[in-house]
Tab-separated table of C-alpha atoms and ligand atoms in Angstrom:
chain	number	residue	atom	x	y	z
A	1	MET	CA	-17.354	163.763	-227.347
A	2	LYS	CA	-14.517	164.310	-224.984
A	3	LEU	CA	-15.073	164.405	-221.146
A	4	ASN	CA	-13.271	166.882	-218.922
A	5	GLN	CA	-9.761	165.289	-218.656
A	6	ASN	CA	-9.101	167.358	-215.462
A	7	PHE	CA	-11.114	164.876	-213.558
A	8	LYS	CA	-8.287	162.499	-213.895
A	9	ASN	CA	-6.165	164.722	-211.667
A	10	ILE	CA	-8.651	164.980	-208.856
A	11	LYS	CA	-7.778	162.819	-205.858
A	12	GLU	CA	-10.409	160.316	-204.860
A	13	SER	CA	-12.205	161.507	-201.715
A	14	TYR	CA	-11.906	158.456	-199.718
A	15	LEU	CA	-11.509	159.911	-196.251
A	16	PHE	CA	-15.076	159.612	-194.944
A	17	ALA	CA	-15.711	156.400	-196.858
A	18	GLU	CA	-12.536	154.856	-195.343
A	19	VAL	CA	-13.637	156.133	-191.812
A	20	ALA	CA	-17.029	154.485	-192.446
A	21	ASP	CA	-15.499	151.231	-193.735
A	22	ARG	CA	-13.095	150.853	-190.788
A	23	THR	CA	-15.814	151.700	-188.324
A	24	GLY	CA	-18.317	149.241	-190.011
A	25	ALA	CA	-15.860	146.373	-190.013
A	26	TYR	CA	-15.055	147.010	-186.368
A	27	ALA	CA	-18.907	147.145	-185.449
A	28	LYS	CA	-19.428	143.881	-187.360
A	29	LEU	CA	-16.764	142.092	-185.412
A	30	ASN	CA	-17.796	143.704	-182.160
A	31	PRO	CA	-21.615	143.959	-182.143
A	32	ASP	CA	-21.768	144.334	-178.347
A	33	LYS	CA	-19.663	147.494	-178.327
A	34	LYS	CA	-21.186	150.943	-178.461
A	35	ILE	CA	-19.342	153.075	-180.885
A	36	LEU	CA	-19.316	156.945	-180.219
A	37	LYS	CA	-18.891	159.261	-183.110
A	38	LEU	CA	-16.993	162.574	-182.783
A	39	GLY	CA	-16.034	162.626	-186.338
A	40	ILE	CA	-19.087	164.171	-188.064
A	41	GLY	CA	-19.109	167.709	-189.388
A	42	ASP	CA	-22.842	167.811	-189.415
A	43	VAL	CA	-25.045	169.468	-186.789
A	44	THR	CA	-27.326	167.506	-184.537
A	45	LEU	CA	-29.752	169.912	-182.865
A	46	PRO	CA	-33.012	170.617	-184.725
A	47	LEU	CA	-33.836	174.100	-186.236
A	48	ALA	CA	-34.682	176.757	-183.752
A	49	PRO	CA	-38.450	177.297	-183.026
A	50	ALA	CA	-38.338	180.778	-184.612
A	51	VAL	CA	-37.112	179.299	-187.702
A	52	ILE	CA	-39.690	176.514	-187.759
A	53	GLU	CA	-42.525	179.003	-187.250
A	54	ALA	CA	-41.304	181.136	-190.124
A	55	LEU	CA	-41.092	178.124	-192.348
A	56	HIS	CA	-44.724	177.186	-191.491
A	57	GLY	CA	-45.771	180.674	-192.165
A	58	ALA	CA	-44.057	180.676	-195.630
A	59	VAL	CA	-45.814	177.364	-196.437
A	60	GLU	CA	-49.158	179.031	-195.665
A	61	ASP	CA	-48.073	181.892	-197.945
A	62	MET	CA	-47.650	179.573	-200.773
A	63	SER	CA	-51.115	178.180	-200.270
A	64	LYS	CA	-52.852	181.598	-201.090
A	65	SER	CA	-52.870	183.329	-204.452
A	66	GLU	CA	-52.337	186.764	-202.818
A	67	THR	CA	-49.105	185.484	-201.126
A	68	PHE	CA	-47.905	182.826	-203.404
A	69	ARG	CA	-44.382	183.288	-204.866
A	70	GLY	CA	-42.998	181.990	-208.053
A	71	TYR	CA	-39.482	182.619	-209.344
A	72	GLY	CA	-37.773	184.959	-206.909
A	73	PRO	CA	-34.827	187.345	-207.497
A	74	TYR	CA	-31.614	185.656	-208.457
A	75	GLU	CA	-29.751	187.456	-205.653
A	76	GLY	CA	-32.307	186.627	-202.970
A	77	TYR	CA	-35.445	188.368	-201.535
A	78	GLU	CA	-34.922	191.802	-200.218
A	79	PHE	CA	-36.186	190.978	-196.711
A	80	LEU	CA	-33.454	188.518	-196.195
A	81	ARG	CA	-30.680	190.649	-197.733
A	82	GLU	CA	-31.759	193.490	-195.517
A	83	SER	CA	-31.574	191.298	-192.413
A	84	ILE	CA	-27.966	190.118	-193.481
A	85	GLN	CA	-27.100	193.765	-194.097
A	86	GLY	CA	-28.201	194.642	-190.484
A	87	TYR	CA	-26.176	191.703	-189.142
A	88	TYR	CA	-23.051	193.140	-190.727
A	89	ARG	CA	-23.966	196.817	-189.755
A	90	ALA	CA	-24.155	195.675	-186.098
A	91	ARG	CA	-20.468	194.768	-186.425
A	92	GLY	CA	-19.585	198.114	-188.063
A	93	VAL	CA	-19.521	196.745	-191.641
A	94	GLN	CA	-21.601	198.755	-194.192
A	95	LEU	CA	-22.760	196.675	-197.224
A	96	GLY	CA	-25.036	197.694	-200.062
A	97	LEU	CA	-27.939	195.396	-200.544
A	98	ASP	CA	-26.610	194.666	-204.065
A	99	GLU	CA	-23.455	193.343	-202.598
A	100	ILE	CA	-25.172	190.478	-200.868
A	101	PHE	CA	-26.239	187.365	-202.773
A	102	VAL	CA	-28.440	184.657	-201.179
A	103	SER	CA	-27.274	181.126	-201.967
A	104	ASP	CA	-28.231	177.538	-201.275
A	105	GLY	CA	-25.082	177.236	-199.121
A	106	ALA	CA	-21.433	178.102	-199.012
A	107	LYS	CA	-20.217	174.974	-200.803
A	108	SER	CA	-22.053	175.691	-204.027
A	109	ASP	CA	-20.870	179.285	-204.169
A	110	LEU	CA	-17.263	178.437	-203.282
A	111	GLY	CA	-17.232	176.209	-206.454
A	112	ASN	CA	-19.514	178.440	-208.691
A	113	ILE	CA	-17.474	181.665	-207.970
A	114	LEU	CA	-14.628	180.198	-210.172
A	115	ASP	CA	-16.823	181.047	-213.195
A	116	ILE	CA	-15.805	184.648	-212.929
A	117	PHE	CA	-12.025	183.977	-212.693
A	118	SER	CA	-9.636	183.362	-215.527
A	119	LYS	CA	-8.440	179.769	-216.073
A	120	ASP	CA	-4.671	180.758	-215.868
A	121	ASN	CA	-4.962	182.206	-212.349
A	122	VAL	CA	-2.569	180.825	-209.673
A	123	ILE	CA	-4.469	179.460	-206.688
A	124	LEU	CA	-3.142	179.467	-203.191
A	125	VAL	CA	-4.816	177.033	-200.708
A	126	PRO	CA	-3.837	176.252	-197.141
A	127	ASP	CA	-2.806	172.723	-196.268
A	128	PRO	CA	-4.540	171.102	-194.466
A	129	VAL	CA	-7.980	172.577	-195.295
A	130	TYR	CA	-11.549	171.840	-196.517
A	131	PRO	CA	-11.038	169.670	-199.624
A	132	VAL	CA	-13.513	171.656	-201.888
A	133	TYR	CA	-11.170	174.484	-202.721
A	134	VAL	CA	-8.594	172.282	-204.278
A	135	ASP	CA	-11.105	169.827	-205.964
A	136	THR	CA	-13.113	172.699	-207.640
A	137	ASN	CA	-9.999	174.281	-209.119
A	138	GLU	CA	-8.614	171.026	-210.281
A	139	MET	CA	-11.900	170.309	-212.107
A	140	ALA	CA	-11.318	173.463	-214.108
A	141	GLY	CA	-7.647	172.613	-214.725
A	142	ARG	CA	-6.115	175.382	-212.564
A	143	LYS	CA	-2.785	175.154	-210.904
A	144	VAL	CA	-2.917	174.999	-207.041
A	145	LEU	CA	-0.195	176.001	-204.716
A	146	PHE	CA	-0.259	175.391	-201.038
A	147	SER	CA	0.596	177.461	-198.084
A	148	ASN	CA	1.779	175.411	-195.164
A	149	ALA	CA	-0.357	175.365	-192.079
A	150	THR	CA	1.779	173.712	-189.439
A	151	GLU	CA	2.217	173.405	-185.663
A	152	GLU	CA	4.921	176.023	-185.818
A	153	ASN	CA	2.782	178.721	-187.378
A	154	GLY	CA	-0.191	177.648	-185.141
A	155	PHE	CA	-1.890	176.528	-188.403
A	156	LEU	CA	-2.225	179.976	-189.500
A	157	PRO	CA	0.101	180.543	-192.543
A	158	MET	CA	0.941	184.132	-193.328
A	159	PRO	CA	1.622	185.709	-196.718
A	160	ASP	CA	4.994	185.048	-198.475
A	161	TYR	CA	5.629	187.709	-200.968
A	162	LYS	CA	7.791	185.280	-203.026
A	163	VAL	CA	4.606	183.526	-203.953
A	164	LYS	CA	2.597	185.321	-206.667
A	165	ALA	CA	-0.949	184.062	-206.136
A	166	ASP	CA	-4.051	185.346	-207.868
A	167	VAL	CA	-6.752	183.687	-205.876
A	168	ILE	CA	-6.131	183.089	-202.118
A	169	TYR	CA	-8.362	180.893	-199.944
A	170	ILE	CA	-8.777	181.682	-196.363
A	171	CYS	CA	-10.970	179.619	-194.102
A	172	SER	CA	-11.344	181.143	-190.690
A	173	PRO	CA	-12.222	179.561	-188.217
A	174	ASN	CA	-10.608	176.815	-190.106
A	175	ASN	CA	-11.981	173.434	-190.866
A	176	PRO	CA	-10.338	171.128	-189.807
A	177	THR	CA	-7.718	172.820	-187.522
A	178	GLY	CA	-10.035	175.215	-185.689
A	179	ALA	CA	-7.464	177.889	-185.941
A	180	ALA	CA	-8.714	181.464	-186.485
A	181	TYR	CA	-6.934	184.560	-187.661
A	182	ASN	CA	-6.984	187.708	-185.589
A	183	LYS	CA	-7.654	191.066	-187.270
A	184	ALA	CA	-3.940	192.021	-187.533
A	185	GLN	CA	-3.102	188.763	-189.201
A	186	LEU	CA	-5.985	189.212	-191.751
A	187	LYS	CA	-4.742	192.718	-192.431
A	188	GLU	CA	-1.411	191.294	-193.615
A	189	TRP	CA	-3.345	189.050	-196.061
A	190	VAL	CA	-5.457	191.980	-197.205
A	191	ASP	CA	-2.330	194.131	-197.790
A	192	TYR	CA	-0.577	191.204	-199.648
A	193	ALA	CA	-3.751	190.660	-201.903
A	194	ASN	CA	-4.115	194.376	-202.669
A	195	LYS	CA	-0.352	194.733	-203.539
A	196	LEU	CA	-0.429	191.758	-205.841
A	197	GLY	CA	-3.954	192.512	-207.300
A	198	ALA	CA	-5.170	189.116	-206.023
A	199	VAL	CA	-8.484	188.266	-204.535
A	200	ILE	CA	-9.155	186.552	-201.171
A	201	LEU	CA	-11.970	183.990	-201.102
A	202	TYR	CA	-12.835	184.149	-197.464
A	203	ASP	CA	-14.846	181.254	-196.152
A	204	ALA	CA	-16.626	182.432	-192.936
A	205	ALA	CA	-18.820	179.274	-192.600
A	206	TYR	CA	-17.833	179.032	-188.847
A	207	GLU	CA	-17.864	182.778	-187.972
A	208	CYS	CA	-20.584	182.286	-185.536
A	209	PHE	CA	-18.409	180.221	-183.274
A	210	ILE	CA	-16.068	183.227	-182.600
A	211	SER	CA	-16.481	184.815	-179.243
A	212	ASP	CA	-13.076	186.478	-178.889
A	213	ASP	CA	-13.165	190.120	-179.980
A	214	SER	CA	-9.600	190.238	-181.455
A	215	LEU	CA	-10.716	187.746	-184.086
A	216	ALA	CA	-12.560	188.966	-187.164
A	217	ARG	CA	-15.946	187.427	-187.955
A	218	SER	CA	-15.937	188.939	-191.408
A	219	ILE	CA	-12.836	189.889	-193.543
A	220	PHE	CA	-14.752	193.211	-194.207
A	221	GLU	CA	-13.936	194.241	-190.589
A	222	VAL	CA	-10.299	194.727	-191.918
A	223	ASP	CA	-9.375	197.994	-193.823
A	224	GLY	CA	-8.806	197.403	-197.440
A	225	ALA	CA	-10.766	194.161	-197.848
A	226	LYS	CA	-13.423	195.601	-200.021
A	227	SER	CA	-11.038	195.932	-202.966
A	228	CYS	CA	-9.713	192.341	-202.624
A	229	ALA	CA	-12.193	189.955	-200.968
A	230	ILE	CA	-15.337	187.842	-201.480
A	231	GLU	CA	-16.945	186.376	-198.404
A	232	PHE	CA	-18.933	183.187	-198.226
A	233	CYS	CA	-21.322	182.526	-195.280
A	234	SER	CA	-23.549	179.763	-194.341
A	235	PHE	CA	-26.656	179.070	-192.219
A	236	SER	CA	-25.527	175.530	-191.897
A	237	LYS	CA	-23.436	175.746	-188.750
A	238	THR	CA	-24.902	179.007	-187.487
A	239	ALA	CA	-28.539	177.867	-187.402
A	240	GLY	CA	-28.555	174.115	-188.250
A	241	PHE	CA	-29.414	174.608	-191.952
A	242	THR	CA	-27.157	171.778	-193.310
A	243	GLY	CA	-30.186	170.009	-194.638
A	244	THR	CA	-32.424	173.097	-195.232
A	245	ARG	CA	-29.702	174.654	-197.490
A	246	CYS	CA	-29.074	178.489	-197.308
A	247	GLY	CA	-26.163	180.776	-197.213
A	248	TYR	CA	-24.887	184.039	-198.640
A	249	THR	CA	-21.936	185.572	-200.509
A	250	VAL	CA	-20.773	189.052	-200.211
A	251	VAL	CA	-19.143	190.366	-203.404
A	252	PRO	CA	-18.147	194.170	-203.014
A	253	LYS	CA	-18.863	196.511	-205.889
A	254	THR	CA	-15.340	197.854	-205.470
A	255	LEU	CA	-13.692	194.538	-206.468
A	256	ILE	CA	-12.509	195.465	-209.925
A	257	SER	CA	-9.773	194.054	-212.196
A	258	ASP	CA	-8.860	195.405	-215.678
A	259	GLY	CA	-12.116	197.474	-215.626
A	260	MET	CA	-14.207	194.402	-214.926
A	261	ASN	CA	-16.501	194.389	-211.990
A	262	ALA	CA	-16.588	191.153	-209.949
A	263	ASN	CA	-20.072	192.001	-208.498
A	264	LYS	CA	-21.565	192.714	-211.722
A	265	MET	CA	-20.084	189.470	-213.190
A	266	TRP	CA	-21.309	187.461	-210.234
A	267	LEU	CA	-24.984	188.661	-210.753
A	268	ARG	CA	-24.675	187.899	-214.426
A	269	ARG	CA	-23.478	184.429	-213.564
A	270	GLN	CA	-26.252	183.832	-211.047
A	271	ALA	CA	-28.876	185.173	-213.416
A	272	THR	CA	-27.608	182.636	-216.023
A	273	LYS	CA	-27.080	179.569	-213.947
A	274	PHE	CA	-29.101	179.813	-210.714
A	275	ASN	CA	-32.856	180.559	-210.087
A	276	GLY	CA	-32.606	181.429	-206.522
A	277	VAL	CA	-33.296	179.863	-203.157
A	278	PRO	CA	-36.829	178.724	-202.210
A	279	TYR	CA	-39.009	181.500	-200.725
A	280	ILE	CA	-39.821	179.247	-197.915
A	281	VAL	CA	-36.201	178.689	-196.968
A	282	GLN	CA	-35.332	182.277	-197.227
A	283	LYS	CA	-38.174	183.113	-194.797
A	284	GLY	CA	-36.779	180.505	-192.405
A	285	ALA	CA	-33.208	182.107	-192.863
A	286	ALA	CA	-34.561	185.630	-192.137
A	287	ALA	CA	-35.989	184.370	-188.820
A	288	VAL	CA	-32.440	183.697	-187.649
A	289	PHE	CA	-31.746	187.365	-187.542
A	290	THR	CA	-34.748	188.359	-185.425
A	291	GLU	CA	-34.095	188.990	-181.681
A	292	ARG	CA	-35.770	185.706	-180.763
A	293	GLY	CA	-34.057	183.845	-183.581
A	294	GLN	CA	-30.574	185.108	-182.464
A	295	ARG	CA	-31.432	184.205	-178.822
A	296	GLU	CA	-32.438	180.672	-179.927
A	297	ILE	CA	-29.577	179.950	-182.315
A	298	HIS	CA	-27.084	181.094	-179.599
A	299	LYS	CA	-28.531	178.651	-177.153
A	300	ASN	CA	-27.723	175.888	-179.667
A	301	LEU	CA	-24.297	177.287	-180.397
A	302	ASP	CA	-23.649	177.483	-176.559
A	303	TYR	CA	-24.481	173.752	-176.505
A	304	TYR	CA	-21.906	172.926	-179.139
A	305	ARG	CA	-19.378	175.287	-177.332
A	306	ARG	CA	-19.868	173.348	-174.108
A	307	ASN	CA	-19.136	170.044	-176.014
A	308	ALA	CA	-16.017	171.732	-177.526
A	309	LYS	CA	-14.832	172.737	-174.027
A	310	LEU	CA	-15.377	169.280	-172.727
A	311	ILE	CA	-13.031	167.824	-175.467
A	312	ALA	CA	-10.599	170.700	-175.013
A	313	ASP	CA	-10.392	170.356	-171.176
A	314	CYS	CA	-9.717	166.646	-171.628
A	315	MET	CA	-6.845	167.365	-173.957
A	316	ASP	CA	-5.416	169.846	-171.506
A	317	ARG	CA	-5.562	167.192	-168.706
A	318	LEU	CA	-3.863	164.810	-171.020
A	319	GLY	CA	-1.235	167.348	-171.971
A	320	ILE	CA	-2.151	166.804	-175.703
A	321	LYS	CA	-1.496	169.897	-177.862
A	322	TYR	CA	-4.365	171.059	-179.974
A	323	THR	CA	-5.785	174.108	-181.789
A	324	GLY	CA	-9.490	175.041	-181.925
A	325	GLY	CA	-12.027	174.184	-179.186
A	326	LYS	CA	-12.444	177.844	-178.642
A	327	ASN	CA	-13.990	179.932	-181.355
A	328	SER	CA	-14.492	176.749	-183.342
A	329	PRO	CA	-16.415	173.458	-183.098
A	330	TYR	CA	-13.386	171.566	-184.103
A	331	ILE	CA	-10.550	170.309	-181.858
A	332	TRP	CA	-7.438	169.619	-184.016
A	333	LEU	CA	-5.060	167.497	-181.890
A	334	LYS	CA	-1.555	166.244	-182.205
A	335	CYS	CA	-1.799	162.370	-182.109
A	336	PRO	CA	-0.164	161.269	-178.763
A	337	ARG	CA	2.901	159.031	-178.665
A	338	GLY	CA	4.023	160.087	-182.171
A	339	MET	CA	1.291	158.094	-183.721
A	340	LYS	CA	0.221	158.727	-187.377
A	341	SER	CA	-3.321	159.895	-188.075
A	342	TRP	CA	-4.667	156.504	-189.231
A	343	GLU	CA	-2.853	154.715	-186.494
A	344	PHE	CA	-4.498	156.925	-183.898
A	345	PHE	CA	-7.838	156.473	-185.607
A	346	ASP	CA	-7.594	152.552	-185.104
A	347	TYR	CA	-6.114	153.013	-181.649
A	348	LEU	CA	-9.171	155.193	-180.494
A	349	LEU	CA	-11.736	152.865	-182.304
A	350	LYS	CA	-10.351	149.654	-180.841
A	351	GLY	CA	-9.361	151.060	-177.416
A	352	ALA	CA	-12.225	153.407	-176.702
A	353	GLN	CA	-14.830	152.852	-179.543
A	354	VAL	CA	-14.565	156.499	-180.306
A	355	VAL	CA	-14.530	157.691	-183.917
A	356	GLY	CA	-12.719	160.836	-185.098
A	357	THR	CA	-11.347	162.077	-188.423
A	358	PRO	CA	-7.676	161.376	-189.430
A	359	GLY	CA	-5.963	164.666	-190.135
A	360	ALA	CA	-3.940	163.131	-192.970
A	361	GLY	CA	-7.203	163.146	-194.991
A	362	PHE	CA	-7.247	167.014	-195.124
A	363	GLY	CA	-3.747	167.412	-196.739
A	364	GLU	CA	-0.096	166.487	-196.240
A	365	ASN	CA	0.432	168.665	-193.314
A	366	GLY	CA	-2.441	166.901	-191.462
A	367	GLU	CA	-0.432	163.802	-191.110
A	368	GLY	CA	0.031	163.085	-187.249
A	369	PHE	CA	-3.061	165.052	-186.385
A	370	PHE	CA	-6.694	164.178	-185.739
A	371	ARG	CA	-10.039	166.153	-185.680
A	372	LEU	CA	-12.615	165.754	-183.175
A	373	THR	CA	-15.973	167.683	-183.507
A	374	ALA	CA	-18.484	169.394	-180.879
A	375	PHE	CA	-21.553	168.633	-183.010
A	376	GLY	CA	-22.447	165.404	-181.221
A	377	SER	CA	-24.907	165.124	-178.277
A	378	GLU	CA	-23.719	166.322	-174.774
A	379	GLU	CA	-24.227	162.746	-173.602
A	380	VAL	CA	-22.121	161.195	-176.361
A	381	THR	CA	-19.358	163.840	-175.977
A	382	LYS	CA	-19.114	163.326	-172.224
A	383	GLU	CA	-18.856	159.560	-172.588
A	384	ALA	CA	-16.393	159.746	-175.491
A	385	VAL	CA	-14.139	162.148	-173.515
A	386	ALA	CA	-14.282	159.875	-170.491
A	387	ARG	CA	-13.233	156.878	-172.625
A	388	ILE	CA	-10.519	158.751	-174.318
A	389	GLU	CA	-9.062	159.857	-171.071
A	390	LYS	CA	-9.175	156.369	-169.655
A	391	LEU	CA	-7.418	154.817	-172.714
A	392	LEU	CA	-4.595	157.463	-172.686
A	393	THR	CA	-3.938	157.358	-169.005
A	394	GLU	CA	-3.774	153.609	-168.774
B	1	PLP	N1	-16.948	175.729	-195.800
B	1	PLP	C1	-16.460	175.007	-194.811
B	1	PLP	C2	-15.045	175.212	-194.355
B	1	PLP	C3	-17.119	173.810	-194.435
B	1	PLP	O1	-16.413	173.193	-193.505
B	1	PLP	C4	-18.390	173.570	-194.976
B	1	PLP	C5	-19.107	172.425	-194.497
B	1	PLP	O2	-18.780	171.505	-193.784
B	1	PLP	C6	-18.876	174.428	-195.920
B	1	PLP	C7	-18.103	175.541	-196.359
B	1	PLP	C8	-20.143	174.094	-196.603
B	1	PLP	O3	-21.156	174.837	-196.038
B	1	PLP	P1	-22.703	174.685	-196.690
B	1	PLP	O4	-23.410	173.655	-195.834
B	1	PLP	O5	-23.293	176.057	-196.496
B	1	PLP	O6	-22.580	174.389	-198.023
């Protein structure tokens, strides 16, 4: 037996472990100090009441033989796919029901989708970015190239025709930079992908934070995307499903290469390796798209948006440059006084007892930057902002 040698090439993911270690060590030495965490990427508000009611109803369904469900369709129940179809239709995007695949979250599908791509594809990933894209490709032994997301390009790299990529990752609004592409910029990526015969894997996990109309919430709002893009969506940040687990992936039927159809291949892959998302969870997810569900989840999203604004306003007052904060739950700031990411982490922890995430952990271009998130409570966010402001104006 030989184990997958590619695992030797994957970088140890020490970012959050190191954050926890340094925070833990400080807390041990300073037990009287209250530490405030603005580093987490997890939501804190509970599920919306409409979702909870639907979950309860689905549990009841499972208790009666007339409504009990066993194995469901690999691609998800029609009631949920119809709701998702309606969500896209409201934005002018027409999708076939057979182009929508319900998943247990965007992370799984972002990794699993690689099953349908050839091993010798050239992969293009922005730096900095969500580490899953690089690690999943390296596990499979693929070559990864990086596009530089920098202060100069507003953390939104644009296509470079000298680079011949086959699989292009775009995450917008981006984790960690909070930067989001507008439709004209996405059109340039779509044109590049169509010209090269490449595919864009579009991670829209944070689409629900977009409030600016010039920004796309789906890549399929851009002409030409249906022949070159796959979109990954999640109920995690939209509706607090990080622990409940549900998402969906859109694979257009018009995504074809060498006579092979990506949509058919994905269905085949799912039918082989996936037995669907629990009926109960899908019922909860469908409730998100009802009028009441939308009202309730937007109330929660507004809560996080207000937190984001509190942090962004503080950065404005301090004259610190940042991206995100608007159309995103993340605030990606340039460490003040020329500090490096981990230096600033220690400075904030010791000086204000506030924990964030060092940008260097998301890629080389993240050095000198720092991520704060809006997912904490309003109370914690307000106090953290006040402490940061005091520390940096001293
Ligand atoms: N994509 C991005 C950019 C993320 O930041 C995350 C989670 O933090 C995910 C995907 C994972 O989403 P899910 O919870 O649906 O697996």
